[in-house]
PDB file of C-alpha atoms in Angstrom:
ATOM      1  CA  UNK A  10       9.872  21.009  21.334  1.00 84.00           C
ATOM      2  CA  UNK A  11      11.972  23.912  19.421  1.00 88.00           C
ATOM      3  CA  UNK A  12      12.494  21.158  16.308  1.00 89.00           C
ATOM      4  CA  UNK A  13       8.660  20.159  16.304  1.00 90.00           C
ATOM      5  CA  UNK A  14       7.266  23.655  16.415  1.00 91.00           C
ATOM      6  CA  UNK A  15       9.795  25.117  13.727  1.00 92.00           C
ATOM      7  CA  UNK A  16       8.944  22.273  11.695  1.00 91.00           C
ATOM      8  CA  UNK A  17       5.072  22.618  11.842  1.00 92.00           C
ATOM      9  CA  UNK A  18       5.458  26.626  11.435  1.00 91.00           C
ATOM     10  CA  UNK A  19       7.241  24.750   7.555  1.00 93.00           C
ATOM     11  CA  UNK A  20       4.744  24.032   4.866  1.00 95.00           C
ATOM     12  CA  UNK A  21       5.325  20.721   3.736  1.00 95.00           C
ATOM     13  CA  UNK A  22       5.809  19.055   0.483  1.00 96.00           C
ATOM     14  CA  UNK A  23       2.252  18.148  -0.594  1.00 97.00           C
ATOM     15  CA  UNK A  24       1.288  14.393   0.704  1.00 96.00           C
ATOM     16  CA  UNK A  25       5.031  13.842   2.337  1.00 94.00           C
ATOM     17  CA  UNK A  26       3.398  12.716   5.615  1.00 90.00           C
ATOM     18  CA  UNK A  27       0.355  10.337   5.956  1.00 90.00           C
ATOM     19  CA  UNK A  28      -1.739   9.936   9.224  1.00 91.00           C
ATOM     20  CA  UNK A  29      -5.163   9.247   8.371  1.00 85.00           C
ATOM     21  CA  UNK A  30      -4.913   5.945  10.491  1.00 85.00           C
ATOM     22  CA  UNK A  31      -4.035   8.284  13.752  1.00 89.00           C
ATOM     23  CA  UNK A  32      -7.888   9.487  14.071  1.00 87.00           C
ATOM     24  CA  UNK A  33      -9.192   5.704  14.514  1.00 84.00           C
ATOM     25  CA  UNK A  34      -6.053   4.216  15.893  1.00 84.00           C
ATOM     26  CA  UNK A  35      -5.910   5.956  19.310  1.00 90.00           C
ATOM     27  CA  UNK A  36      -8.498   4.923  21.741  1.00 92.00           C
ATOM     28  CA  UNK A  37      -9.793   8.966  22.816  1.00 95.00           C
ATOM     29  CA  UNK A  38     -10.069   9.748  19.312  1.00 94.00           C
ATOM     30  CA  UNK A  39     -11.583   6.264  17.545  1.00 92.00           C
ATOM     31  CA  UNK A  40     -14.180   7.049  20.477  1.00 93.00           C
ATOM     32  CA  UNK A  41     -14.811  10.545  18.905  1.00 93.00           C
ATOM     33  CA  UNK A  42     -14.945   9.657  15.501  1.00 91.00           C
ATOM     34  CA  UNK A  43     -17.554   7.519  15.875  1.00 91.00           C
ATOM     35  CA  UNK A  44     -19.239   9.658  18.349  1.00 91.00           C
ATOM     36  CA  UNK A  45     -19.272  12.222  15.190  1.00 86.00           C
ATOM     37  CA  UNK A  46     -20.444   9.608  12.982  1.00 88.00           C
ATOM     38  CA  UNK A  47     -23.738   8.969  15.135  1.00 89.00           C
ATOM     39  CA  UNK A  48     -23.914  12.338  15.324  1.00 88.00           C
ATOM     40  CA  UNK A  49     -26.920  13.640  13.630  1.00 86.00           C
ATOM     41  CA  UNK A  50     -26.970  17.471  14.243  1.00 83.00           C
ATOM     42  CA  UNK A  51     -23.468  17.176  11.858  1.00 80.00           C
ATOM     43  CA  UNK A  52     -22.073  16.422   8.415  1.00 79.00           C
ATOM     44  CA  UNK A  53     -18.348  16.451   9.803  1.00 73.00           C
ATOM     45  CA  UNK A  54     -17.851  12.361   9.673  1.00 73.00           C
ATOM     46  CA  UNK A  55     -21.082  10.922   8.271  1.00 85.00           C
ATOM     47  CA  UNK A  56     -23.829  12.579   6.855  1.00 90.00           C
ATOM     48  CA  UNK A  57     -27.120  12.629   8.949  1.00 92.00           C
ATOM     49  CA  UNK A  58     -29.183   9.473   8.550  1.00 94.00           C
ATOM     50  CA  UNK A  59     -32.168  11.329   6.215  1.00 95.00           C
ATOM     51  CA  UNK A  60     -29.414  11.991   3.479  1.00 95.00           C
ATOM     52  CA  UNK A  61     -27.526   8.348   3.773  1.00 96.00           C
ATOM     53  CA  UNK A  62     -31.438   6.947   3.586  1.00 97.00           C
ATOM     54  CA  UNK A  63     -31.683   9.346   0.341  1.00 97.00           C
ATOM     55  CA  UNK A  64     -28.455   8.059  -0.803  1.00 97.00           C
ATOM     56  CA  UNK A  65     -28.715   4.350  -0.821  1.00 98.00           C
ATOM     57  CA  UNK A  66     -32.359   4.594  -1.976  1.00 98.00           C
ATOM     58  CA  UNK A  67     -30.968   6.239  -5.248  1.00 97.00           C
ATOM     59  CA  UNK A  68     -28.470   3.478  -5.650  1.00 97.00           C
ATOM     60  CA  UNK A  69     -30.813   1.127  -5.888  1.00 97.00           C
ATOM     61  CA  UNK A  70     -32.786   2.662  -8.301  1.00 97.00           C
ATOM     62  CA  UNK A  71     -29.914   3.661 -10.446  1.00 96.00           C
ATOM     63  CA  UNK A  72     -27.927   0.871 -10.058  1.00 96.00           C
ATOM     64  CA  UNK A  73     -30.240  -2.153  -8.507  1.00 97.00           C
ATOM     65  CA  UNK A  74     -29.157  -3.878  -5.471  1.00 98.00           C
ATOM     66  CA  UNK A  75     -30.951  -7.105  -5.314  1.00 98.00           C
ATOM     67  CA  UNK A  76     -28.943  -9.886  -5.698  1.00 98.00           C
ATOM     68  CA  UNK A  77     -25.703  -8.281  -6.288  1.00 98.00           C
ATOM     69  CA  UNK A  78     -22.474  -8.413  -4.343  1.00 98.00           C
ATOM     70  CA  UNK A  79     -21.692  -5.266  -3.021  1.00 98.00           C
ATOM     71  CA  UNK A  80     -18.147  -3.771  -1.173  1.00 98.00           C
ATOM     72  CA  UNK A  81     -18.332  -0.978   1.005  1.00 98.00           C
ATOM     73  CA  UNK A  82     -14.820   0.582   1.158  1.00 98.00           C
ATOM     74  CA  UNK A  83     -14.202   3.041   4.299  1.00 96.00           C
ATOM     75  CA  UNK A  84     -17.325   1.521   5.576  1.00 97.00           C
ATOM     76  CA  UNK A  85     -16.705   2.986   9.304  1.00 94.00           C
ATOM     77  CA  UNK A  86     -19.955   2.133  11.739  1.00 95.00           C
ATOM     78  CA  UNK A  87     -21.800   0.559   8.901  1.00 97.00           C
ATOM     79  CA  UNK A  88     -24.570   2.968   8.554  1.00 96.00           C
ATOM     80  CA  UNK A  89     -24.869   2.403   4.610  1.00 97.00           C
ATOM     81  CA  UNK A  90     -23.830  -1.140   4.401  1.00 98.00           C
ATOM     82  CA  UNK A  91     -26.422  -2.295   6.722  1.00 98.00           C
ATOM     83  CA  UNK A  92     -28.979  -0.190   4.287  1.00 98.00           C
ATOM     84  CA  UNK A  93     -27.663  -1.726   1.049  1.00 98.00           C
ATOM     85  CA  UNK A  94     -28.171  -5.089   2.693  1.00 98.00           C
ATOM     86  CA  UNK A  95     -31.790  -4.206   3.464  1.00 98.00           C
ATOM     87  CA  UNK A  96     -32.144  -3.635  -0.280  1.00 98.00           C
ATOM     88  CA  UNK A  97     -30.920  -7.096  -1.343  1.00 98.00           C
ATOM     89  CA  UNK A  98     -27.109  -6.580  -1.890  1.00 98.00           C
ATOM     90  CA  UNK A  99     -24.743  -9.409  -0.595  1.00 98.00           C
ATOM     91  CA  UNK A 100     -22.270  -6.325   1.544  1.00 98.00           C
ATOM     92  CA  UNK A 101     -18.934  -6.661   2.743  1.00 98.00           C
ATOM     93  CA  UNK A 102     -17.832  -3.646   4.386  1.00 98.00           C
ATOM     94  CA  UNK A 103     -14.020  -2.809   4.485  1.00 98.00           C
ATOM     95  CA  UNK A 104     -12.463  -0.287   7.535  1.00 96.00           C
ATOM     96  CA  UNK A 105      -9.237  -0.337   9.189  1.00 93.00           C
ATOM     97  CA  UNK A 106     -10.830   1.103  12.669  1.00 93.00           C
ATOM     98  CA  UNK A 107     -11.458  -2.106  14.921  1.00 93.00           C
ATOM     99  CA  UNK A 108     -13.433   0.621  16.936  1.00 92.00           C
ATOM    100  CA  UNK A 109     -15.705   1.391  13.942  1.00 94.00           C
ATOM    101  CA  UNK A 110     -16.533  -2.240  13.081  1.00 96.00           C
ATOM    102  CA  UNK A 111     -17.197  -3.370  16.316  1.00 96.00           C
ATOM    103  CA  UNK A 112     -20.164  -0.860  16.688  1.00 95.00           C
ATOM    104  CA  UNK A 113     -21.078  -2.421  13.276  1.00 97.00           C
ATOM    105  CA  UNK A 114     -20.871  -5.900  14.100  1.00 97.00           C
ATOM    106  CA  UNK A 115     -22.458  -5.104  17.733  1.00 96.00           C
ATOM    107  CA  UNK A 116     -25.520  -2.773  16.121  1.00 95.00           C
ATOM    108  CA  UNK A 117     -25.854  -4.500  12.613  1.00 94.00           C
ATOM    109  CA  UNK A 118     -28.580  -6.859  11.704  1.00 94.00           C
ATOM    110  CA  UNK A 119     -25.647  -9.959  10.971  1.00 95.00           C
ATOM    111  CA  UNK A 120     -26.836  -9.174   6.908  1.00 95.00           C
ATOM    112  CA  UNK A 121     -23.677  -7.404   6.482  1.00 98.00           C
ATOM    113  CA  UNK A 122     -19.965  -8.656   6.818  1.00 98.00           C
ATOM    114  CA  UNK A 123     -17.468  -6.571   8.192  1.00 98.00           C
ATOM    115  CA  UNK A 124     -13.999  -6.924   7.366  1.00 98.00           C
ATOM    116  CA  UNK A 125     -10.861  -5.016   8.993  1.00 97.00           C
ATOM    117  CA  UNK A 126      -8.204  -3.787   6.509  1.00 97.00           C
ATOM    118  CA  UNK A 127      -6.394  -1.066   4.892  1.00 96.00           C
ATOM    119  CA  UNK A 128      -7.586  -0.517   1.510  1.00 97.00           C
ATOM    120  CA  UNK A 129      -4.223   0.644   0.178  1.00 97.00           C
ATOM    121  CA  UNK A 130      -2.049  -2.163   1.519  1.00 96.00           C
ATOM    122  CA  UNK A 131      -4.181  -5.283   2.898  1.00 98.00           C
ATOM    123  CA  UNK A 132      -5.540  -8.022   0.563  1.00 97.00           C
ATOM    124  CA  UNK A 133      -9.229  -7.227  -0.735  1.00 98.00           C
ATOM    125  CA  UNK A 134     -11.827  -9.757  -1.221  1.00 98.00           C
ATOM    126  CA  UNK A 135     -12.858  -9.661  -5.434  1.00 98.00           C
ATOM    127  CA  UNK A 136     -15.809 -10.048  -7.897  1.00 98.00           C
ATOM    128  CA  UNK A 137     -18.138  -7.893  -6.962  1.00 98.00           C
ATOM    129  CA  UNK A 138     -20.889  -5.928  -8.913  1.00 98.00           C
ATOM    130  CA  UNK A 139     -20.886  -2.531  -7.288  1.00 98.00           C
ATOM    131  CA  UNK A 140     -17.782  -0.911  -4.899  1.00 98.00           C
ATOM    132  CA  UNK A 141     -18.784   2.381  -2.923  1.00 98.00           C
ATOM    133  CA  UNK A 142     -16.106   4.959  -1.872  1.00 98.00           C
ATOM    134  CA  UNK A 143     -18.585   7.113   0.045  1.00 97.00           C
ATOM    135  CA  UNK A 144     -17.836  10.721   1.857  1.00 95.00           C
ATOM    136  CA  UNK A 145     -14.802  11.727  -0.095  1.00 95.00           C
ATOM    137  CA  UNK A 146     -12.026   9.599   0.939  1.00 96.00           C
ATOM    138  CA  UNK A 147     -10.257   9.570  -2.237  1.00 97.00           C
ATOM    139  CA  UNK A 148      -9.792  13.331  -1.381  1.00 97.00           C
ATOM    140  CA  UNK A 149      -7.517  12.201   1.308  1.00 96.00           C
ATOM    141  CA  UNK A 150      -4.934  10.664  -0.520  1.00 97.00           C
ATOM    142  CA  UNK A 151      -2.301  11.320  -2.525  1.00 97.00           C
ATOM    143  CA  UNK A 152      -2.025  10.941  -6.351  1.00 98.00           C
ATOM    144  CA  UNK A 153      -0.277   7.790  -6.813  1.00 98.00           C
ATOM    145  CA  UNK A 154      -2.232   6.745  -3.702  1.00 98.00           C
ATOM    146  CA  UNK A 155      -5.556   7.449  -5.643  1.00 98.00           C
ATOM    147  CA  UNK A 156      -4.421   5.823  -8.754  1.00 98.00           C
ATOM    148  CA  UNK A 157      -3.149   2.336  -6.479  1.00 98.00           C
ATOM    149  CA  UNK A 158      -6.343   2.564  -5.116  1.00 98.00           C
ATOM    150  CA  UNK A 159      -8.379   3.164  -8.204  1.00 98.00           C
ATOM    151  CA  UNK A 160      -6.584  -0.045  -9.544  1.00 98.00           C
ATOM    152  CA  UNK A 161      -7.037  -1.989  -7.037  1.00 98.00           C
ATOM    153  CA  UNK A 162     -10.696  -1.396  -6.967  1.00 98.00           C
ATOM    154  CA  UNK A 163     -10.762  -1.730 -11.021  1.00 98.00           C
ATOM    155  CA  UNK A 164      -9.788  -5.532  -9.929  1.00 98.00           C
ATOM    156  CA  UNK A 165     -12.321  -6.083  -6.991  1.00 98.00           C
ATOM    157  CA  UNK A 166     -14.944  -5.745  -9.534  1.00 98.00           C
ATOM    158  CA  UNK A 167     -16.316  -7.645 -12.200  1.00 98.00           C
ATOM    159  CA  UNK A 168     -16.330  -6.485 -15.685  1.00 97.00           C
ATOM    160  CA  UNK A 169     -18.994  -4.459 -16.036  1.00 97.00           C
ATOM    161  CA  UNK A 170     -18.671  -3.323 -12.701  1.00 98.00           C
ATOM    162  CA  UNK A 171     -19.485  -0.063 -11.096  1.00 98.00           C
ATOM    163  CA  UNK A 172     -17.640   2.055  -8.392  1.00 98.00           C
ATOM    164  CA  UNK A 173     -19.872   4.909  -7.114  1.00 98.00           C
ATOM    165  CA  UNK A 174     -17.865   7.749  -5.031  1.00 98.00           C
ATOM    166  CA  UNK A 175     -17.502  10.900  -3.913  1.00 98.00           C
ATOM    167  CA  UNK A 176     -15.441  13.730  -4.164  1.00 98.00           C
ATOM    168  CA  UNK A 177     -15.079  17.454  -3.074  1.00 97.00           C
ATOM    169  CA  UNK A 178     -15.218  20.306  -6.061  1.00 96.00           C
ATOM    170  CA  UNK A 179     -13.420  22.770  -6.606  1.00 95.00           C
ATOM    171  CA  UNK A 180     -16.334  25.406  -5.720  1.00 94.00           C
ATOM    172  CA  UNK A 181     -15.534  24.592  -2.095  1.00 95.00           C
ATOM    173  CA  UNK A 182     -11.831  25.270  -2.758  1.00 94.00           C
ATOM    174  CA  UNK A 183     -12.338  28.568  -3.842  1.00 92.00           C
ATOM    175  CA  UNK A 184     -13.754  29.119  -0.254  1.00 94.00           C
ATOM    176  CA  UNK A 185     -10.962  28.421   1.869  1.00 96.00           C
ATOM    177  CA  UNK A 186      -8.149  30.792   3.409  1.00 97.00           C
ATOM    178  CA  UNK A 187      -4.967  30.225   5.006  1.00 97.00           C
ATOM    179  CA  UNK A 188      -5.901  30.595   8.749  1.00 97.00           C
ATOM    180  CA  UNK A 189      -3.601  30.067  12.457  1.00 96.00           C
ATOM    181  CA  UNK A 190      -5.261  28.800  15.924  1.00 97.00           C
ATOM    182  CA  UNK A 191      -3.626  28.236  19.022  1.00 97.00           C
ATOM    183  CA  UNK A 192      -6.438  26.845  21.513  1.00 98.00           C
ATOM    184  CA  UNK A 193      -6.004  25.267  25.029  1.00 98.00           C
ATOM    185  CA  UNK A 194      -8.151  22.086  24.689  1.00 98.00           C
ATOM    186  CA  UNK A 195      -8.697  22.721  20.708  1.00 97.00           C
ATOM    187  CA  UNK A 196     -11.929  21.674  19.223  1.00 95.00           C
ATOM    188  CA  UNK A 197     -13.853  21.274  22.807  1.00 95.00           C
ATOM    189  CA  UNK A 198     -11.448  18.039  23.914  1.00 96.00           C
ATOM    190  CA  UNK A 199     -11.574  16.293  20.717  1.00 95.00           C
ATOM    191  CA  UNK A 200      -8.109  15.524  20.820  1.00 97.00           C
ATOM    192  CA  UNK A 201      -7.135  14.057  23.727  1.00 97.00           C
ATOM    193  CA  UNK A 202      -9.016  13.412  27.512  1.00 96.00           C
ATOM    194  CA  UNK A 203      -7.092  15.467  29.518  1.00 97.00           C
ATOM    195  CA  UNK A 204      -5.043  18.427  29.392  1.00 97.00           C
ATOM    196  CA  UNK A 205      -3.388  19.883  25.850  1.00 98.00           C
ATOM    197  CA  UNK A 206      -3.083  22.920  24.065  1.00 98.00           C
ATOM    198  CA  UNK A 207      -3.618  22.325  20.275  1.00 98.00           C
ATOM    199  CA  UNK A 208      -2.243  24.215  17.181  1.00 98.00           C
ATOM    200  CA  UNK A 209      -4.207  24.432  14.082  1.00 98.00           C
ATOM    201  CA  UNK A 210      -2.770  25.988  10.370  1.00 97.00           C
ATOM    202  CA  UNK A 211      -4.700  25.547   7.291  1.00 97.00           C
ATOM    203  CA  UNK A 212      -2.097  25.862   4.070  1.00 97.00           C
ATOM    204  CA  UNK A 213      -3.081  26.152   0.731  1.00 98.00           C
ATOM    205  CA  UNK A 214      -1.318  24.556  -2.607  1.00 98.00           C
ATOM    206  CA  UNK A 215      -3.198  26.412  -5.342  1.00 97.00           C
ATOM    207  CA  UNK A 216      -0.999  24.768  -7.958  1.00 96.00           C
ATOM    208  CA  UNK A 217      -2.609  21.361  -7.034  1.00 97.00           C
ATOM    209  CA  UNK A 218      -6.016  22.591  -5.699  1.00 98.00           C
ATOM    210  CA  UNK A 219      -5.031  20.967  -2.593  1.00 98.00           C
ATOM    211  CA  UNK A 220      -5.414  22.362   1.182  1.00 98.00           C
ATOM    212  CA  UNK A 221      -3.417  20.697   4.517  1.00 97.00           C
ATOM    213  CA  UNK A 222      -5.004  20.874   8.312  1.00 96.00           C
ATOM    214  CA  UNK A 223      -2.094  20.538  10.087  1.00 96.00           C
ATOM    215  CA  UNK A 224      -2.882  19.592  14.066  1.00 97.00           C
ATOM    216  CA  UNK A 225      -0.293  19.935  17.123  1.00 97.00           C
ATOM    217  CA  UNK A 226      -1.179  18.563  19.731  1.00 97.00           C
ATOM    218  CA  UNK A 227       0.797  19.247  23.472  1.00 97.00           C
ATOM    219  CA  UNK A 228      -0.133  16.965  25.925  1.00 97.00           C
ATOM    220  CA  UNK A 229       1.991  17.057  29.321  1.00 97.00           C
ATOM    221  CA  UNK A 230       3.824  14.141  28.323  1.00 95.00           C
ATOM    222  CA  UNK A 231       3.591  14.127  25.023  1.00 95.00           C
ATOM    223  CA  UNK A 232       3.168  15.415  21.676  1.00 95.00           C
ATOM    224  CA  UNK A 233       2.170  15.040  17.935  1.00 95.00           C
ATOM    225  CA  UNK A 234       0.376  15.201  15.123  1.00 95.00           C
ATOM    226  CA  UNK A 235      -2.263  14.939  12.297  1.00 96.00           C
ATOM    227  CA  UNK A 236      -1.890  16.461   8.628  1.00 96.00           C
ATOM    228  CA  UNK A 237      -5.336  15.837   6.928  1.00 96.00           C
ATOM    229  CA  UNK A 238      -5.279  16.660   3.172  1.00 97.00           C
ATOM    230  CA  UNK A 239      -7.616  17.674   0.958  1.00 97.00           C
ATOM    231  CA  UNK A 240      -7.174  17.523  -2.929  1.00 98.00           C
ATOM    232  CA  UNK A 241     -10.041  19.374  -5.023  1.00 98.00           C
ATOM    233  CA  UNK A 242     -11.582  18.457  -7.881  1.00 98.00           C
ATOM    234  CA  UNK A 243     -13.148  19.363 -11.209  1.00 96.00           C
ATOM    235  CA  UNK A 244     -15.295  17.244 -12.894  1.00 96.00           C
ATOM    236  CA  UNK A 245     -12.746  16.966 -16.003  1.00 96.00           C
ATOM    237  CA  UNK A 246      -9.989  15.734 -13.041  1.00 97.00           C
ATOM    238  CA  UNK A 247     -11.613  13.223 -11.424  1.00 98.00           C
ATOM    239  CA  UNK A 248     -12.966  12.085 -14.917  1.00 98.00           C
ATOM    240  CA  UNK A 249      -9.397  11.741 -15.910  1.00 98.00           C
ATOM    241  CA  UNK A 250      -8.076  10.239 -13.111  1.00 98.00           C
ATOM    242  CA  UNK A 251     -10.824   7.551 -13.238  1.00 98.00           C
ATOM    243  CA  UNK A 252     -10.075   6.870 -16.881  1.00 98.00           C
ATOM    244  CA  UNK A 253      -6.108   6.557 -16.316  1.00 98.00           C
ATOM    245  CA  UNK A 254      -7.064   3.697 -14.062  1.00 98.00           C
ATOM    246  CA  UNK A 255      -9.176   1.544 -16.738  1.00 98.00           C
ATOM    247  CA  UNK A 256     -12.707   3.624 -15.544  1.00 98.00           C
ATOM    248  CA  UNK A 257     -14.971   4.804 -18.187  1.00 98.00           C
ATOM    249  CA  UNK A 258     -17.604   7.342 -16.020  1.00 98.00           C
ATOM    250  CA  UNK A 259     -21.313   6.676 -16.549  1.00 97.00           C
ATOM    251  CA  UNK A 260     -22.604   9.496 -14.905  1.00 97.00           C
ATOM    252  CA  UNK A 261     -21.564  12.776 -12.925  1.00 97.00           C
ATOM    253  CA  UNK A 262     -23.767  14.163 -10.478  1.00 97.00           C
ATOM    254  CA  UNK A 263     -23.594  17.031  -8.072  1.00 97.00           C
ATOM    255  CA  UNK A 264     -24.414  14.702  -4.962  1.00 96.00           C
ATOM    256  CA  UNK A 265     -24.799  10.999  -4.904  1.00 96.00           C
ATOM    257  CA  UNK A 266     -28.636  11.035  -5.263  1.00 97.00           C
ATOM    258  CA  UNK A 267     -28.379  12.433  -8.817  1.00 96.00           C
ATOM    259  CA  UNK A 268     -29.032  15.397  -8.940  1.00 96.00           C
ATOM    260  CA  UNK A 269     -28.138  16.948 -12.651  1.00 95.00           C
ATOM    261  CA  UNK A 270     -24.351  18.773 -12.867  1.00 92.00           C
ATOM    262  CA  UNK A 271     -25.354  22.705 -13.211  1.00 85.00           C
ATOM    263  CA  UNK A 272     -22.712  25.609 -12.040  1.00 78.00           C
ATOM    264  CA  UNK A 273     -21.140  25.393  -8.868  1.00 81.00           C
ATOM    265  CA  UNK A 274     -21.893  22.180  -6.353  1.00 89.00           C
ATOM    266  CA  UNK A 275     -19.732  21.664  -3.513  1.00 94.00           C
ATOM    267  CA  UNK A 276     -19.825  17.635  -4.408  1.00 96.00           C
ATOM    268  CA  UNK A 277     -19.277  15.685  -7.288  1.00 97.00           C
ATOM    269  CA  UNK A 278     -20.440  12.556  -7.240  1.00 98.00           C
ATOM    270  CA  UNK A 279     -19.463   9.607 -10.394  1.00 98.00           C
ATOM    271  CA  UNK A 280     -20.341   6.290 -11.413  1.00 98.00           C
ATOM    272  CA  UNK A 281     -18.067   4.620 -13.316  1.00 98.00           C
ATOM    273  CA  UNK A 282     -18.141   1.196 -15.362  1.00 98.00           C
ATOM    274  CA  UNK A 283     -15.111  -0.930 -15.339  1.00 98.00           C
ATOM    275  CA  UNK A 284     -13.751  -0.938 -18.893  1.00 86.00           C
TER     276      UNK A 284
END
């Protein structure tokens, strides 16, 4: 216990450790996630069902569903494939949760396909008119993780092809702090079903724009953890970064329902054409 606790009261090399899978791979907290993703009195997994409706209706007027084949990356519960295949698209959505896609299979209208794999390392299905990256998961990763990524979606798509995502700016960044929790039962029993006493530390990289959410978590019999990271963006970063990966960006927006780039916005949302 000495070794773990002296090594999460370190800061870490930025991106050396990688456990996004952890929230949707164990059963208590798959169950959570999607619990939050239903959720509609919060924005902390999905956004409410109003906004994803607002959302999907502006793709198809700025992009034009009908008749096109459509990928859904991170798709989790389905709750915007199953809305872009109302509209006309031919969807496949892509998650690695089992527990996710078997609420979307279960609640879907069978319009949609769902498909199970890691985005970074499984084989991806190709030639498709439109990929979605919805509710900032590019912030998540890493950057030679976001460029693999990038590329691989730069070949899922047909020339001409647009990927429409989402990222967080760096307005929010300028809003965090460096905080410490120690919390029997952190976060209301998110975490685990029974007993455990959870550590929380928020660190900040302001040379990268990055922050870490570093969790401990001390069950009776066990322990371990989740780093979630968080890179920020500028518009003239993510605009590079979609370029170095054969992107040329049609359009930034302060949301994904276009609304015009002015001062500060807490999102940034791009389309971008493959070149």
């Amino acid at each position: 216990m000495y070794a773990m606790l002296r090594g999460f009261s370190q800061r870490p090399a930025p991106f050396s450790r990688y456990t996004a899978k952890t929230l949707w791979t164990r059963p208590h907290l798959a169950e959570q996630m999607l619990a939050y993703h239903l959720d509609q009195s919060t924005d902390l997994a999905s956004r409410r069902i109003e906004q994803i409706d607002a959302i999907v209706a502006w793709f198809d007027q700025r992009l034009g569903l009908a008749d096109t084949r459509l990928c859904d990356l991170g798709c989790g519960p389905g709750l915007y494939a199953e809305r872009f295949a109302a509209r006309g698209a031919a969807v496949v959505g892509i998650d690695f949760s089992a527990h996710a896609l078997d609420y979307a299979r279960s609640h879907g209208s069978g319009a949609a396909e769902y498909l199970q794999a890691d985005y970074l390392e499984d084989p991806l299905p190709e030639g498709f008119h439109t990929v979605t990256l919805i509710y900032t998961d590019l912030c998540a990763l890493s950057p030679a993780q976001r460029h693999h990524l990038l590329s691989r979606i730069h070949t899922m798509l047909l020339r001409g092809g647009r990927l429409v995502l989402d990222v967080v700016s760096s307005a929010v960044w300028q809003q965090r702090e460096e905080t410490t929790q120690v919390e029997e039962r952190l976060m209301g029993g998110f975490w685990a079903p029974g007993d455990y006493v959870g550590l929380q530390r928020t660190l900040l990289y302001p040379e990268q724009m990055l922050a870490l959410d570093r969790y401990l978590i001390v069950e009776p019999e066990e322990s371990w953890q989740v780093e979630n990271w968080t890179q920020y963006f500028t518009p003239a970063m993510l605009e590079a970064e979609l370029n170095g990966a054969g992107f040329r960006v049609d359009g930034l927006y302060a949301d994904l329902i276009g609304t015009a780039l002015e001062g500060e916005s807490a999102m940034l949302g791009a389309v971008a054409i493959k070149g």
